[in-house]
Short mmCIF file of N, CA and C in Angstrom, two decimals:
data_model
loop_
_atom_site.label_atom_id
_atom_site.label_comp_id
_atom_site.label_asym_id
_atom_site.label_seq_id
_atom_site.Cartn_x
_atom_site.Cartn_y
_atom_site.Cartn_z
N UNK A 974 -101.94 202.25 -100.86
CA UNK A 974 -102.88 201.53 -100.02
C UNK A 974 -102.86 200.06 -100.46
N UNK A 975 -102.54 199.15 -99.53
CA UNK A 975 -102.52 197.73 -99.79
C UNK A 975 -103.63 197.07 -99.00
N UNK A 976 -104.45 196.32 -99.71
CA UNK A 976 -105.56 195.60 -99.06
C UNK A 976 -106.42 196.50 -98.21
N UNK A 977 -106.69 197.70 -98.67
CA UNK A 977 -107.58 198.60 -97.96
C UNK A 977 -106.99 199.29 -96.75
N UNK A 978 -105.69 199.13 -96.54
CA UNK A 978 -105.04 199.73 -95.37
C UNK A 978 -104.04 200.76 -95.87
N UNK A 979 -104.11 201.96 -95.36
CA UNK A 979 -103.15 202.98 -95.72
C UNK A 979 -101.91 202.74 -94.90
N UNK A 980 -100.88 202.16 -95.54
CA UNK A 980 -99.69 201.75 -94.82
C UNK A 980 -98.48 202.60 -95.23
N UNK A 981 -97.61 202.77 -94.27
CA UNK A 981 -96.31 203.38 -94.57
C UNK A 981 -95.31 202.24 -94.56
N UNK A 982 -94.51 202.19 -95.62
CA UNK A 982 -93.55 201.08 -95.75
C UNK A 982 -92.17 201.69 -95.76
N UNK A 983 -91.27 201.04 -95.01
CA UNK A 983 -89.90 201.50 -94.92
C UNK A 983 -88.97 200.36 -95.26
N UNK A 984 -87.83 200.71 -95.83
CA UNK A 984 -86.82 199.75 -96.21
C UNK A 984 -85.56 200.07 -95.42
N UNK A 985 -84.94 199.04 -94.87
CA UNK A 985 -83.72 199.24 -94.09
C UNK A 985 -82.52 199.30 -95.05
N UNK A 986 -81.88 200.46 -95.08
CA UNK A 986 -80.70 200.68 -95.90
C UNK A 986 -79.59 201.07 -94.95
N UNK A 987 -78.68 200.16 -94.72
CA UNK A 987 -77.62 200.34 -93.70
C UNK A 987 -78.31 200.67 -92.37
N UNK A 988 -77.92 201.74 -91.70
CA UNK A 988 -78.57 202.01 -90.43
C UNK A 988 -79.83 202.89 -90.56
N UNK A 989 -80.26 203.17 -91.79
CA UNK A 989 -81.39 204.08 -92.01
C UNK A 989 -82.64 203.35 -92.47
N UNK A 990 -83.78 203.87 -92.10
CA UNK A 990 -85.05 203.43 -92.65
C UNK A 990 -85.47 204.45 -93.70
N UNK A 991 -85.67 203.98 -94.92
CA UNK A 991 -86.03 204.84 -96.05
C UNK A 991 -87.47 204.51 -96.45
N UNK A 992 -88.29 205.55 -96.58
CA UNK A 992 -89.68 205.34 -96.98
C UNK A 992 -89.73 204.86 -98.43
N UNK A 993 -90.59 203.87 -98.66
CA UNK A 993 -90.73 203.27 -99.98
C UNK A 993 -92.22 203.23 -100.32
N UNK A 994 -92.55 203.38 -101.58
CA UNK A 994 -93.94 203.27 -102.01
C UNK A 994 -94.43 201.85 -101.72
N UNK A 995 -95.64 201.74 -101.24
CA UNK A 995 -96.19 200.45 -100.84
C UNK A 995 -96.26 199.48 -102.02
N UNK A 996 -96.66 199.97 -103.17
CA UNK A 996 -96.75 199.10 -104.34
C UNK A 996 -95.37 198.57 -104.77
N UNK A 997 -94.36 199.41 -104.66
CA UNK A 997 -93.00 198.98 -105.00
C UNK A 997 -92.54 197.92 -104.01
N UNK A 998 -92.81 198.10 -102.73
CA UNK A 998 -92.44 197.11 -101.73
C UNK A 998 -93.17 195.79 -101.98
N UNK A 999 -94.44 195.88 -102.31
CA UNK A 999 -95.22 194.66 -102.59
C UNK A 999 -94.66 193.94 -103.81
N UNK A 1000 -94.32 194.69 -104.83
CA UNK A 1000 -93.74 194.10 -106.04
C UNK A 1000 -92.42 193.42 -105.73
N UNK A 1001 -91.59 194.05 -104.92
CA UNK A 1001 -90.29 193.46 -104.56
C UNK A 1001 -90.49 192.14 -103.78
N UNK A 1002 -91.43 192.14 -102.88
CA UNK A 1002 -91.70 190.93 -102.11
C UNK A 1002 -92.19 189.82 -103.01
N UNK A 1003 -93.07 190.14 -103.96
CA UNK A 1003 -93.59 189.13 -104.88
C UNK A 1003 -92.46 188.55 -105.73
N UNK A 1004 -91.55 189.40 -106.21
CA UNK A 1004 -90.39 188.92 -107.00
C UNK A 1004 -89.50 188.02 -106.16
N UNK A 1005 -89.27 188.40 -104.90
CA UNK A 1005 -88.44 187.56 -104.04
C UNK A 1005 -89.11 186.22 -103.79
N UNK A 1006 -90.42 186.22 -103.59
CA UNK A 1006 -91.14 184.97 -103.37
C UNK A 1006 -91.08 184.07 -104.59
N UNK A 1007 -91.19 184.66 -105.79
CA UNK A 1007 -91.06 183.87 -107.02
C UNK A 1007 -89.68 183.24 -107.09
N UNK A 1008 -88.65 184.01 -106.77
CA UNK A 1008 -87.28 183.50 -106.79
C UNK A 1008 -87.12 182.36 -105.78
N UNK A 1009 -87.65 182.54 -104.59
CA UNK A 1009 -87.57 181.52 -103.55
C UNK A 1009 -88.30 180.24 -103.97
N UNK A 1010 -89.49 180.40 -104.55
CA UNK A 1010 -90.26 179.25 -104.99
C UNK A 1010 -89.50 178.51 -106.10
N UNK A 1011 -88.85 179.25 -106.98
CA UNK A 1011 -88.04 178.63 -108.03
C UNK A 1011 -86.89 177.84 -107.44
N UNK A 1012 -86.23 178.41 -106.44
CA UNK A 1012 -85.13 177.70 -105.77
C UNK A 1012 -85.64 176.44 -105.07
N UNK A 1013 -86.78 176.53 -104.43
CA UNK A 1013 -87.36 175.37 -103.74
C UNK A 1013 -87.65 174.27 -104.76
N UNK A 1014 -88.23 174.63 -105.89
CA UNK A 1014 -88.56 173.64 -106.91
C UNK A 1014 -87.28 172.96 -107.44
N UNK A 1015 -86.24 173.75 -107.64
CA UNK A 1015 -84.97 173.20 -108.10
C UNK A 1015 -84.39 172.22 -107.08
N UNK A 1016 -84.40 172.59 -105.83
CA UNK A 1016 -83.87 171.72 -104.78
C UNK A 1016 -84.71 170.46 -104.64
N UNK A 1017 -86.04 170.58 -104.74
CA UNK A 1017 -86.91 169.40 -104.65
C UNK A 1017 -86.62 168.42 -105.79
N UNK A 1018 -86.37 168.95 -107.00
CA UNK A 1018 -86.02 168.08 -108.14
C UNK A 1018 -84.70 167.37 -107.86
N UNK A 1019 -83.74 168.10 -107.32
CA UNK A 1019 -82.43 167.52 -107.01
C UNK A 1019 -82.58 166.43 -105.96
N UNK A 1020 -83.37 166.68 -104.94
CA UNK A 1020 -83.61 165.68 -103.90
C UNK A 1020 -84.26 164.43 -104.48
N UNK A 1021 -85.25 164.62 -105.35
CA UNK A 1021 -85.92 163.49 -105.97
C UNK A 1021 -84.94 162.68 -106.81
N UNK A 1022 -84.09 163.35 -107.57
CA UNK A 1022 -83.09 162.67 -108.41
C UNK A 1022 -82.12 161.87 -107.53
N UNK A 1023 -81.64 162.49 -106.46
CA UNK A 1023 -80.71 161.81 -105.56
C UNK A 1023 -81.37 160.62 -104.87
N UNK A 1024 -82.64 160.80 -104.48
CA UNK A 1024 -83.38 159.71 -103.83
C UNK A 1024 -83.52 158.52 -104.79
N UNK A 1025 -83.80 158.80 -106.04
CA UNK A 1025 -83.93 157.74 -107.04
C UNK A 1025 -82.60 157.02 -107.22
N UNK A 1026 -81.51 157.78 -107.26
CA UNK A 1026 -80.18 157.18 -107.40
C UNK A 1026 -79.84 156.29 -106.21
N UNK A 1027 -80.17 156.75 -105.01
CA UNK A 1027 -79.92 155.96 -103.81
C UNK A 1027 -80.76 154.69 -103.82
N UNK A 1028 -82.01 154.81 -104.22
CA UNK A 1028 -82.89 153.63 -104.29
C UNK A 1028 -82.35 152.63 -105.29
N UNK A 1029 -81.90 153.09 -106.45
CA UNK A 1029 -81.35 152.20 -107.47
C UNK A 1029 -80.10 151.51 -106.95
N UNK A 1030 -79.26 152.25 -106.26
CA UNK A 1030 -78.03 151.67 -105.72
C UNK A 1030 -78.38 150.63 -104.64
N UNK A 1031 -79.38 150.94 -103.83
CA UNK A 1031 -79.85 149.97 -102.82
C UNK A 1031 -80.32 148.67 -103.45
N UNK A 1032 -81.03 148.77 -104.57
CA UNK A 1032 -81.50 147.58 -105.27
C UNK A 1032 -80.30 146.77 -105.80
N UNK A 1033 -79.29 147.46 -106.32
CA UNK A 1033 -78.10 146.77 -106.80
C UNK A 1033 -77.42 146.02 -105.67
N UNK A 1034 -77.33 146.66 -104.52
CA UNK A 1034 -76.67 146.04 -103.37
C UNK A 1034 -77.46 144.80 -102.94
N UNK A 1035 -78.80 144.93 -102.87
CA UNK A 1035 -79.62 143.79 -102.49
C UNK A 1035 -79.45 142.62 -103.47
N UNK A 1036 -79.39 142.91 -104.76
CA UNK A 1036 -79.20 141.87 -105.78
C UNK A 1036 -77.85 141.18 -105.59
N UNK A 1037 -76.82 141.94 -105.31
CA UNK A 1037 -75.48 141.37 -105.09
C UNK A 1037 -75.47 140.52 -103.83
N UNK A 1038 -76.17 140.98 -102.79
CA UNK A 1038 -76.23 140.20 -101.55
C UNK A 1038 -76.94 138.87 -101.77
N UNK A 1039 -78.00 138.90 -102.60
CA UNK A 1039 -78.72 137.67 -102.90
C UNK A 1039 -77.81 136.71 -103.67
N UNK A 1040 -77.04 137.22 -104.60
CA UNK A 1040 -76.11 136.37 -105.37
C UNK A 1040 -75.07 135.72 -104.45
N UNK A 1041 -74.64 136.45 -103.43
CA UNK A 1041 -73.61 135.93 -102.54
C UNK A 1041 -74.13 134.89 -101.55
N UNK A 1042 -75.43 134.83 -101.35
CA UNK A 1042 -75.95 133.86 -100.40
C UNK A 1042 -76.35 132.56 -101.02
#
């Protein structure tokens, strides 16, 4: 029983639906969400790092343009 509802949970295995315990299904979903959140955090850090590198390079370019004028 999840959140007060007596639910039947099934997992798709090839062309078959296999009955799974609700708590096991909930646990699997929570683990997948943790994994996804970890991946999102990693990608966000990478984006931030790349953005900083692009900004720094932009500043270098502006400085060089000022020197040339």
